[in-house]
mmCIF file of C-alpha atoms in Angstrom:
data_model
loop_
_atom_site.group_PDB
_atom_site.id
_atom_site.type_symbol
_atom_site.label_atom_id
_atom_site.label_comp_id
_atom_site.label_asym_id
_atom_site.label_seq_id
_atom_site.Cartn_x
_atom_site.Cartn_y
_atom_site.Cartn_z
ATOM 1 C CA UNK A 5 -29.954 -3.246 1.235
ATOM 2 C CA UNK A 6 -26.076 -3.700 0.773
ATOM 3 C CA UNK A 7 -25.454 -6.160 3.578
ATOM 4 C CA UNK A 8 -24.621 -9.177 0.868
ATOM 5 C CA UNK A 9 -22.938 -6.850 -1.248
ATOM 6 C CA UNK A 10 -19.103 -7.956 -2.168
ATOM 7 C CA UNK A 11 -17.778 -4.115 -1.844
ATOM 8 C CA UNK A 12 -14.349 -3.296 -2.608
ATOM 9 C CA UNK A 13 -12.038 -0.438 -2.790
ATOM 10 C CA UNK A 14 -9.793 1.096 -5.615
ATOM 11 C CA UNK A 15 -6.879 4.132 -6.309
ATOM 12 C CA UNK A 16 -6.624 5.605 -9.999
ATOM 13 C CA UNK A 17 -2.596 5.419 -10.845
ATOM 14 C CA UNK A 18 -1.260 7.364 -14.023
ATOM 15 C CA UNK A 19 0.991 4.116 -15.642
ATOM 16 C CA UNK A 20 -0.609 0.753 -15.185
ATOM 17 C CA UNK A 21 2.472 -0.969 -16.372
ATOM 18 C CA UNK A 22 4.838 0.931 -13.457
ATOM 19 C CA UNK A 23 1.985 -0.317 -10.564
ATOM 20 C CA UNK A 24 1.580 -3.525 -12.243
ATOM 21 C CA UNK A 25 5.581 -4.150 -11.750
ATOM 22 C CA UNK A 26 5.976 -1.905 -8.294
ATOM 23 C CA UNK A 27 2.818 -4.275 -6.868
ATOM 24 C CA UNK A 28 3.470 -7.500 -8.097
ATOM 25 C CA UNK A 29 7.429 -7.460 -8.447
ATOM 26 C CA UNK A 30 8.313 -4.912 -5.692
ATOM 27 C CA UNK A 31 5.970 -5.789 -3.219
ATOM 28 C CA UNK A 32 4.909 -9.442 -3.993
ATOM 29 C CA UNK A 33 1.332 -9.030 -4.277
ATOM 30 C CA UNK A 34 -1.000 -11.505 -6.299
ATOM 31 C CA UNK A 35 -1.946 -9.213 -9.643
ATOM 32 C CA UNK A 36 -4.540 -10.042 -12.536
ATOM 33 C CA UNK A 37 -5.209 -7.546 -15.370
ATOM 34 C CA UNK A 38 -8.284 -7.193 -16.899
ATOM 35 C CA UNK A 39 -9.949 -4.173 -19.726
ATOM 36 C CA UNK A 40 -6.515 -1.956 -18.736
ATOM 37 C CA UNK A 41 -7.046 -2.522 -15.074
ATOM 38 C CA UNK A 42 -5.496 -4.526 -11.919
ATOM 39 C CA UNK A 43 -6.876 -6.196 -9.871
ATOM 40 C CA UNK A 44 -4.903 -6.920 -6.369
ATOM 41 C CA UNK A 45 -5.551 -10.179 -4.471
ATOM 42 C CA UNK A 46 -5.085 -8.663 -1.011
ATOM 43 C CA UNK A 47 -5.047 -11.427 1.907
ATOM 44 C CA UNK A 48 -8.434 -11.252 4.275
ATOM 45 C CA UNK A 49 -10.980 -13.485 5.818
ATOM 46 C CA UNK A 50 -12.156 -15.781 3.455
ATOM 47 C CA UNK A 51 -8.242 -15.668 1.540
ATOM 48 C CA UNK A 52 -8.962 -12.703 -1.257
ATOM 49 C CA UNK A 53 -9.691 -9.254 -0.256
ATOM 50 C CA UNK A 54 -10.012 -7.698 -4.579
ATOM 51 C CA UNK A 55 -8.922 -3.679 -4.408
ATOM 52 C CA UNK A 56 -9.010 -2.559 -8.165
ATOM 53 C CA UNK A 57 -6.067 0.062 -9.846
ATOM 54 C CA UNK A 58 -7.110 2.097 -12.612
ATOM 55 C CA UNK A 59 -5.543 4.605 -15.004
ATOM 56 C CA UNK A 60 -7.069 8.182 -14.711
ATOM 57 C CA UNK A 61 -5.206 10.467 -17.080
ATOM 58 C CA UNK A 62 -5.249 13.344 -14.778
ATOM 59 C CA UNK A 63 -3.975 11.275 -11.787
ATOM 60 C CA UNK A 64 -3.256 13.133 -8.590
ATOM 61 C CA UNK A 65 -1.864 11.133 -5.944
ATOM 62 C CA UNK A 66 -4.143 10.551 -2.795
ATOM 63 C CA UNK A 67 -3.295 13.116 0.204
ATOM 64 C CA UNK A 68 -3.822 9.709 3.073
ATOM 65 C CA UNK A 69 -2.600 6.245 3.073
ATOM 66 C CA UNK A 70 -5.142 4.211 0.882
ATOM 67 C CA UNK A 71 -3.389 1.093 1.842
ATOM 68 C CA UNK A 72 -2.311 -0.364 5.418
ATOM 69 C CA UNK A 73 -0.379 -3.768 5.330
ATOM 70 C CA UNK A 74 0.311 -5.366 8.745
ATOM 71 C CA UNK A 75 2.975 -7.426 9.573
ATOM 72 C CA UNK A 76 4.223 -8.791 12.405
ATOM 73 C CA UNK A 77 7.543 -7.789 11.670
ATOM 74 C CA UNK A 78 7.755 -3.834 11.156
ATOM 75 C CA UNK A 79 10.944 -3.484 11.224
ATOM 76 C CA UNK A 80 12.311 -6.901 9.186
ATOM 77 C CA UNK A 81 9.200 -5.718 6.608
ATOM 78 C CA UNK A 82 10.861 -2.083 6.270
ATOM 79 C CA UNK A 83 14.623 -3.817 5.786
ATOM 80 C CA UNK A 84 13.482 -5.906 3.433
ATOM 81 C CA UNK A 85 11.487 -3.423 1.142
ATOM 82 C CA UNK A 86 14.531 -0.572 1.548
ATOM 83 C CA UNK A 87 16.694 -3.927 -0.278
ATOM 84 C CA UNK A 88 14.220 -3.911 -2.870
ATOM 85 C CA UNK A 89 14.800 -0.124 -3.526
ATOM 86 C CA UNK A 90 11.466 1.445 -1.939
ATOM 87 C CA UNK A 91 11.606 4.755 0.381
ATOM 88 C CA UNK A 92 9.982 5.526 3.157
ATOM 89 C CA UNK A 93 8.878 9.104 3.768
ATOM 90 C CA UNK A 94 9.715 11.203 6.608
ATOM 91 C CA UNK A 95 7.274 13.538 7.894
ATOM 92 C CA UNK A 96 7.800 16.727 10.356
ATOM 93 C CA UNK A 97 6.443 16.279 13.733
ATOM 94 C CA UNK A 98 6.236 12.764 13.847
ATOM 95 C CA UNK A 99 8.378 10.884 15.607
ATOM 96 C CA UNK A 100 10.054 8.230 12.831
ATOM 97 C CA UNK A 101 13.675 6.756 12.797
ATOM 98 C CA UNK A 102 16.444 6.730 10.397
ATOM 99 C CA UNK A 103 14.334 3.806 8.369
ATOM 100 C CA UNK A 104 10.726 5.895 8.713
ATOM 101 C CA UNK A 105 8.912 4.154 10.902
ATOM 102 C CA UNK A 106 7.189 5.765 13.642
ATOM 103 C CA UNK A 107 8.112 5.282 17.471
ATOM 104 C CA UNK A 108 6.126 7.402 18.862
ATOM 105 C CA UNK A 109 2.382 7.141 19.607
ATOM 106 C CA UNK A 110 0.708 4.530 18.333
ATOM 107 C CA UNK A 111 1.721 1.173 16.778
ATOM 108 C CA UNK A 112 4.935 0.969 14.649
ATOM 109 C CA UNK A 113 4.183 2.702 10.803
ATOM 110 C CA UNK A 114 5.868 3.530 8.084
ATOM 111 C CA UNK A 115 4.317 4.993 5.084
ATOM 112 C CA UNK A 116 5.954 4.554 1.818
ATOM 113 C CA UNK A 117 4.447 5.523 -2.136
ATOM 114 C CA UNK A 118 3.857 3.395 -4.934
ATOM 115 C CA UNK A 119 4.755 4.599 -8.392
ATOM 116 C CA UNK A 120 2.135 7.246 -8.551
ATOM 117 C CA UNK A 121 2.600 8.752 -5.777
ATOM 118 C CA UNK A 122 0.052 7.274 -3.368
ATOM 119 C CA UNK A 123 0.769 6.242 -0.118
ATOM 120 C CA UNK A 124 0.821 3.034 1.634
ATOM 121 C CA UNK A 125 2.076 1.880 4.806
ATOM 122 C CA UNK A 126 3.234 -1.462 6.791
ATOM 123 C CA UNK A 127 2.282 -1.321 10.205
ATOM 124 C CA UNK A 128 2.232 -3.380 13.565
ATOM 125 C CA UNK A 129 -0.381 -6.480 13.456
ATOM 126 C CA UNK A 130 -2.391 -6.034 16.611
ATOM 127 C CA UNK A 131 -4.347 -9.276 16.228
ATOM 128 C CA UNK A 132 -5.881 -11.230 13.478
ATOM 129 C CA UNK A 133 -5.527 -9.667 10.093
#
């Protein structure tokens, strides 16, 4: 029934401008606005993987990551997004460095939020993206 259905995914933020300049000028991501809302041009098979943003007045950040970026470089990734002024969060009773990302069990993480408060994480490509 939904097998040739183009699903995709979206967060509610509470300032479009503020993700419009954290996504596309902090993090480098391919942006288009349209009717108030983003649109990011994620990387995937077949080259555009569309997850819409959209403003919700009563915005409460998300409680899990709602996006996962690998790279193949965690730690060069995490250098290079502390220079451009981001944070990564430090949680108890996980085993993260000075930086935030996680040695311990499991591939290298770090989670990190976006303007409103959701969180997002780069983590350790294990194959094809």
């Amino acid at each position: 029934m939904l097998t040739s259905s183009h699903a995709f995914s979206g967060f509610s933020v509470d300032d479009i401008s503020a993700a419009r300049a954290f996504y596309a000028d902090t993090l480098g991501l391919r942006v288009t606005e349209d009717n108030g809302m983003l649109t990011l041009h994620l990387a995937g098979e077949g080259g555009d993987r569309p997850t819409l943003v959209y403003p919700k007045p009563n915005h409460e950040p998300a409680s899990f990551t709602i996006l996962n970026f690998p790279v193949d470089d965690v730690e060069g990734t995490v250098d290079g997004l502390i220079q451009r002024g981001l944070r990564f969060e430090q949680y108890d009773g996980i085993e993260q460095d000075d930086k935030g990302i996680n040695r311990g069990e499991g591939p290298l993480i770090a989670w990190f939020r976006d303007p409103a408060g959701n969180i997002l994480s780069v983590l350790e490509a294990s194959g094809p993206e």
